[in-house]
């Protein structure tokens, strides 16, 4: 089972929006691998969060890759604005796209990395015929819409099944998990086969600060995939 290591992808959905610029700088200094922007339209999910202007305002502050997680119904028309805002990767939900293959083509044609995010109830068979067209699969380990929810361990077999499918097909596609990732839940998610971990509220509720939270969560993930000496 291939492991690319442990990459922390902070979601700023639960950050203090009045100091978002300082927060992304803090996260870069803490050694995270990217910034995960949770975009919600109030239709596909029962919440509204942020748009491309917020992302564009933070783009010049850090050198980190940005990924836009579009929890948006029929996102095709909005994708250019997120790429323009500085997102190198755009994740869309098959549950929200009538023509998923075409939507992924829209992302690729703009020079961004296409990716899919699948809800807990969505089977891998729904994305089987686009695996060759994407750079990453995000397995939701909560139902989308809010930070601070409880991790769904029932998604671990889905992560493992996807890892085995990708290995069988010889596809270099990243597996990311998203929702309820903490120091206590990352070990099992990493053992299941994920290598990128979206972490939101667990970063911002750590009394020792973001830097401590990033290090602790990464270490707990690494300890789960590093063979005992
Ligand atoms: C939920 C979002 C997640 C969430 C992660 O719809 O996609 O990225 O904000 O936050 P935590 O880590 O608090 O579950
Ligand atoms: Zn997300």
Short mmCIF file of C-alpha atoms and ligand atoms in Angstrom, two decimals:
data_model
loop_
_atom_site.label_atom_id
_atom_site.label_comp_id
_atom_site.label_asym_id
_atom_site.label_seq_id
_atom_site.Cartn_x
_atom_site.Cartn_y
_atom_site.Cartn_z
CA UNK A 1 0.00 0.00 0.00
CA UNK A 2 1.65 3.22 -1.19
CA UNK A 3 2.05 6.01 1.37
CA UNK A 4 3.23 9.41 0.31
CA UNK A 5 3.55 10.41 3.96
CA UNK A 6 1.29 12.77 5.89
CA UNK A 7 0.28 16.15 4.50
CA UNK A 8 -1.88 18.49 6.57
CA UNK A 9 -4.31 20.61 4.53
CA UNK A 10 -5.91 23.12 6.90
CA UNK A 11 -9.50 24.16 6.31
CA UNK A 12 -9.97 27.80 7.35
CA UNK A 13 -13.76 27.42 7.58
CA UNK A 14 -13.54 27.52 11.39
CA UNK A 15 -10.82 30.19 11.55
CA UNK A 16 -11.46 33.73 12.77
CA UNK A 17 -12.40 35.40 9.46
CA UNK A 18 -11.45 38.81 10.88
CA UNK A 19 -7.78 37.71 10.79
CA UNK A 20 -7.76 35.30 7.84
CA UNK A 21 -4.65 36.85 6.27
CA UNK A 22 -2.60 36.41 9.44
CA UNK A 23 -3.96 32.89 9.81
CA UNK A 24 -2.80 31.67 6.40
CA UNK A 25 0.66 33.12 7.08
CA UNK A 26 0.70 31.33 10.46
CA UNK A 27 -0.32 28.08 8.76
CA UNK A 28 2.45 28.39 6.17
CA UNK A 29 4.96 28.95 8.97
CA UNK A 30 3.57 25.86 10.74
CA UNK A 31 4.58 23.77 7.71
CA UNK A 32 1.21 22.82 6.21
CA UNK A 33 1.17 21.57 2.62
CA UNK A 34 -1.69 23.62 1.18
CA UNK A 35 -4.75 25.68 2.17
CA UNK A 36 -8.17 24.03 1.81
CA UNK A 37 -10.92 26.57 1.06
CA UNK A 38 -14.42 25.31 1.85
CA UNK A 39 -16.84 26.99 -0.55
CA UNK A 40 -20.53 26.50 0.24
CA UNK A 41 -23.52 27.78 -1.75
CA UNK A 42 -26.40 27.16 0.68
CA UNK A 43 -27.96 24.82 -1.92
CA UNK A 44 -25.75 21.75 -2.16
CA UNK A 45 -25.05 22.12 1.58
CA UNK A 46 -27.14 24.01 4.20
CA UNK A 47 -24.48 26.67 4.78
CA UNK A 48 -22.87 29.61 2.98
CA UNK A 49 -19.16 30.26 3.52
CA UNK A 50 -16.88 32.20 1.16
CA UNK A 51 -16.28 33.16 -2.47
CA UNK A 52 -13.30 33.75 -4.81
CA UNK A 53 -12.68 37.32 -3.56
CA UNK A 54 -11.76 36.04 -0.07
CA UNK A 55 -9.34 33.53 -1.59
CA UNK A 56 -7.82 36.12 -3.94
CA UNK A 57 -7.21 38.47 -0.99
CA UNK A 58 -5.06 35.81 0.71
CA UNK A 59 -3.29 34.58 -2.45
CA UNK A 60 -0.36 37.07 -2.36
CA UNK A 61 0.34 36.42 1.34
CA UNK A 62 1.71 32.88 1.06
CA UNK A 63 3.36 30.54 -1.46
CA UNK A 64 1.23 27.53 -0.52
CA UNK A 65 -0.95 25.77 -3.10
CA UNK A 66 -4.65 26.60 -2.70
CA UNK A 67 -7.41 24.06 -3.26
CA UNK A 68 -11.06 25.04 -3.56
CA UNK A 69 -13.50 22.46 -2.21
CA UNK A 70 -16.66 23.45 -4.11
CA UNK A 71 -19.70 22.31 -2.18
CA UNK A 72 -21.69 24.00 -4.93
CA UNK A 73 -24.51 22.73 -7.13
CA UNK A 74 -23.58 22.71 -10.88
CA UNK A 75 -20.23 24.54 -10.36
CA UNK A 76 -19.07 24.86 -14.03
CA UNK A 77 -19.78 28.59 -14.32
CA UNK A 78 -17.96 29.41 -11.07
CA UNK A 79 -14.79 27.39 -11.67
CA UNK A 80 -12.92 30.08 -13.69
CA UNK A 81 -13.29 32.58 -10.84
CA UNK A 82 -11.67 30.19 -8.35
CA UNK A 83 -8.78 29.42 -10.68
CA UNK A 84 -8.40 33.15 -11.32
CA UNK A 85 -8.39 33.73 -7.54
CA UNK A 86 -5.31 31.51 -7.32
CA UNK A 87 -6.53 27.94 -6.70
CA UNK A 88 -4.20 25.36 -8.26
CA UNK A 89 -6.67 22.56 -7.52
CA UNK A 90 -10.47 22.50 -7.69
CA UNK A 91 -12.54 19.75 -6.07
CA UNK A 92 -16.12 19.14 -7.17
CA UNK A 93 -18.77 16.73 -5.92
CA UNK A 94 -20.20 14.11 -8.30
CA UNK A 95 -23.46 14.52 -6.36
CA UNK A 96 -23.58 18.18 -7.49
CA UNK A 97 -22.57 17.81 -11.15
CA UNK A 98 -24.97 16.61 -13.84
CA UNK A 99 -22.03 16.13 -16.23
CA UNK A 100 -19.05 15.35 -13.97
CA UNK A 101 -16.67 14.35 -16.77
CA UNK A 102 -17.32 17.65 -18.56
CA UNK A 103 -16.93 19.65 -15.32
CA UNK A 104 -13.54 18.04 -14.67
CA UNK A 105 -12.59 19.01 -18.23
CA UNK A 106 -13.48 22.64 -17.46
CA UNK A 107 -11.01 22.59 -14.54
CA UNK A 108 -8.24 20.93 -16.57
CA UNK A 109 -8.73 23.30 -19.52
CA UNK A 110 -8.02 26.22 -17.15
CA UNK A 111 -4.71 24.62 -16.14
CA UNK A 112 -5.83 23.61 -12.64
CA UNK A 113 -5.74 20.09 -11.10
CA UNK A 114 -9.18 18.46 -11.28
CA UNK A 115 -10.32 16.52 -8.21
CA UNK A 116 -13.49 14.94 -6.86
CA UNK A 117 -14.90 14.94 -3.32
CA UNK A 118 -17.35 12.16 -2.43
CA UNK A 119 -19.95 12.27 0.35
CA UNK A 120 -20.17 9.46 2.92
CA UNK A 121 -23.09 7.72 1.19
CA UNK A 122 -21.58 8.00 -2.31
CA UNK A 123 -20.06 4.76 -3.67
CA UNK A 124 -16.65 4.73 -5.38
CA UNK A 125 -18.43 3.38 -8.47
CA UNK A 126 -19.75 6.93 -9.03
CA UNK A 127 -16.22 8.15 -9.82
CA UNK A 128 -14.76 4.97 -11.32
CA UNK A 129 -14.88 6.26 -14.93
CA UNK A 130 -13.12 9.57 -14.17
CA UNK A 131 -10.18 8.25 -12.13
CA UNK A 132 -7.88 8.77 -15.13
CA UNK A 133 -9.01 12.42 -15.36
CA UNK A 134 -8.25 13.54 -11.81
CA UNK A 135 -5.26 14.28 -9.59
CA UNK A 136 -6.99 13.53 -6.27
CA UNK A 137 -10.00 11.99 -4.57
CA UNK A 138 -11.29 13.51 -1.35
CA UNK A 139 -13.23 11.05 0.82
CA UNK A 140 -15.59 13.01 3.09
CA UNK A 141 -15.40 11.68 6.65
CA UNK A 142 -18.32 13.89 7.68
CA UNK A 143 -21.43 15.03 5.85
CA UNK A 144 -20.45 18.31 4.18
CA UNK A 145 -21.57 21.75 5.36
CA UNK A 146 -19.96 22.42 8.71
CA UNK A 147 -16.70 22.15 10.62
CA UNK A 148 -16.48 20.60 14.07
CA UNK A 149 -18.44 17.42 13.27
CA UNK A 150 -17.57 13.92 14.47
CA UNK A 151 -15.30 11.78 12.27
CA UNK A 152 -17.00 8.82 10.55
CA UNK A 153 -14.73 5.75 10.99
CA UNK A 154 -17.11 3.85 8.70
CA UNK A 155 -15.36 5.65 5.82
CA UNK A 156 -12.04 3.88 6.47
CA UNK A 157 -12.90 0.77 4.40
CA UNK A 158 -13.85 3.14 1.57
CA UNK A 159 -10.40 4.78 1.77
CA UNK A 160 -8.74 1.36 1.69
CA UNK A 161 -10.89 0.18 -1.21
CA UNK A 162 -9.95 3.30 -3.16
CA UNK A 163 -6.24 2.86 -2.37
CA UNK A 164 -6.40 -0.73 -3.64
CA UNK A 165 -8.33 0.31 -6.76
CA UNK A 166 -5.80 3.05 -7.59
CA UNK A 167 -2.86 0.70 -6.95
CA UNK A 168 -4.47 -1.96 -9.19
CA UNK A 169 -4.94 0.61 -11.96
CA UNK A 170 -1.43 2.01 -11.41
CA UNK A 171 -2.87 5.51 -10.99
CA UNK A 172 -0.93 8.25 -9.19
CA UNK A 173 -3.99 9.85 -7.57
CA UNK A 174 -3.80 11.38 -4.09
CA UNK A 175 -6.29 10.30 -1.43
CA UNK A 176 -7.41 13.08 0.90
CA UNK A 177 -9.85 12.79 3.81
CA UNK A 178 -11.90 15.66 5.13
CA UNK A 179 -13.91 16.06 8.31
CA UNK A 180 -13.34 15.35 11.99
CA UNK A 181 -9.58 14.81 11.60
CA UNK A 182 -7.80 15.23 14.93
CA UNK A 183 -4.73 13.78 16.67
CA UNK A 184 -6.99 10.91 17.76
CA UNK A 185 -8.59 10.13 14.40
CA UNK A 186 -5.67 10.65 11.98
CA UNK A 187 -3.89 7.37 12.86
CA UNK A 188 -6.73 5.18 11.58
CA UNK A 189 -7.37 7.41 8.57
CA UNK A 190 -3.65 7.19 7.66
CA UNK A 191 -3.56 3.44 8.20
CA UNK A 192 -6.58 3.12 5.89
CA UNK A 193 -4.53 4.67 3.07
CA UNK A 194 -5.07 8.45 3.01
CA UNK A 195 -2.03 10.73 2.65
CA UNK A 196 -3.58 14.23 2.72
CA UNK A 197 -5.65 15.30 5.71
CA UNK A 198 -7.98 18.27 5.87
CA UNK A 199 -7.98 19.61 9.41
CA UNK A 200 -10.18 22.50 10.50
CA UNK A 201 -11.49 22.98 14.01
CA UNK A 202 -8.81 20.77 15.61
CA UNK A 203 -6.21 23.37 14.54
CA UNK A 204 -8.03 26.41 15.89
CA UNK A 205 -9.21 24.97 19.20
CA UNK A 206 -5.73 23.86 20.32
CA UNK A 207 -4.84 26.10 23.33
CA UNK A 208 -1.15 25.64 22.45
CA UNK A 209 -1.76 27.23 19.03
CA UNK A 210 -1.81 26.25 15.37
CA UNK A 211 1.87 25.36 15.17
CA UNK A 212 1.52 22.86 18.00
CA UNK A 213 -1.66 21.38 16.56
CA UNK A 214 -0.13 20.87 13.10
CA UNK A 215 2.94 19.15 14.54
CA UNK A 216 1.01 16.94 16.94
CA UNK A 217 -1.53 15.80 14.36
CA UNK A 218 1.13 15.13 11.74
CA UNK A 219 3.23 13.15 14.24
CA UNK A 220 0.27 11.01 15.24
CA UNK A 221 -0.40 10.28 11.58
CA UNK A 222 3.23 9.41 10.86
CA UNK A 223 3.41 7.11 13.89
CA UNK A 224 0.54 5.08 12.42
CA UNK A 225 2.24 4.46 9.06
CA UNK A 226 5.86 4.16 10.17
CA UNK A 227 6.85 0.54 10.81
CA UNK A 228 8.04 -0.05 14.36
CA UNK A 229 11.86 -0.13 14.54
C1 LIG B 1 -17.04 20.33 5.76
C2 LIG B 1 -15.72 20.75 5.13
C3 LIG B 1 -14.53 20.33 5.95
C4 LIG B 1 -14.56 20.86 7.36
C5 LIG B 1 -13.37 20.35 8.13
O1 LIG B 1 -18.07 20.45 4.81
O2 LIG B 1 -15.58 20.19 3.85
O3 LIG B 1 -13.34 20.77 5.29
O4 LIG B 1 -14.54 22.25 7.35
O5 LIG B 1 -13.49 20.86 9.44
P1 LIG B 1 -13.26 19.91 10.70
O6 LIG B 1 -11.81 19.50 10.61
O7 LIG B 1 -13.56 20.80 11.87
O8 LIG B 1 -14.19 18.75 10.56
ZN1 LIG B 2 -13.59 20.60 2.82
#
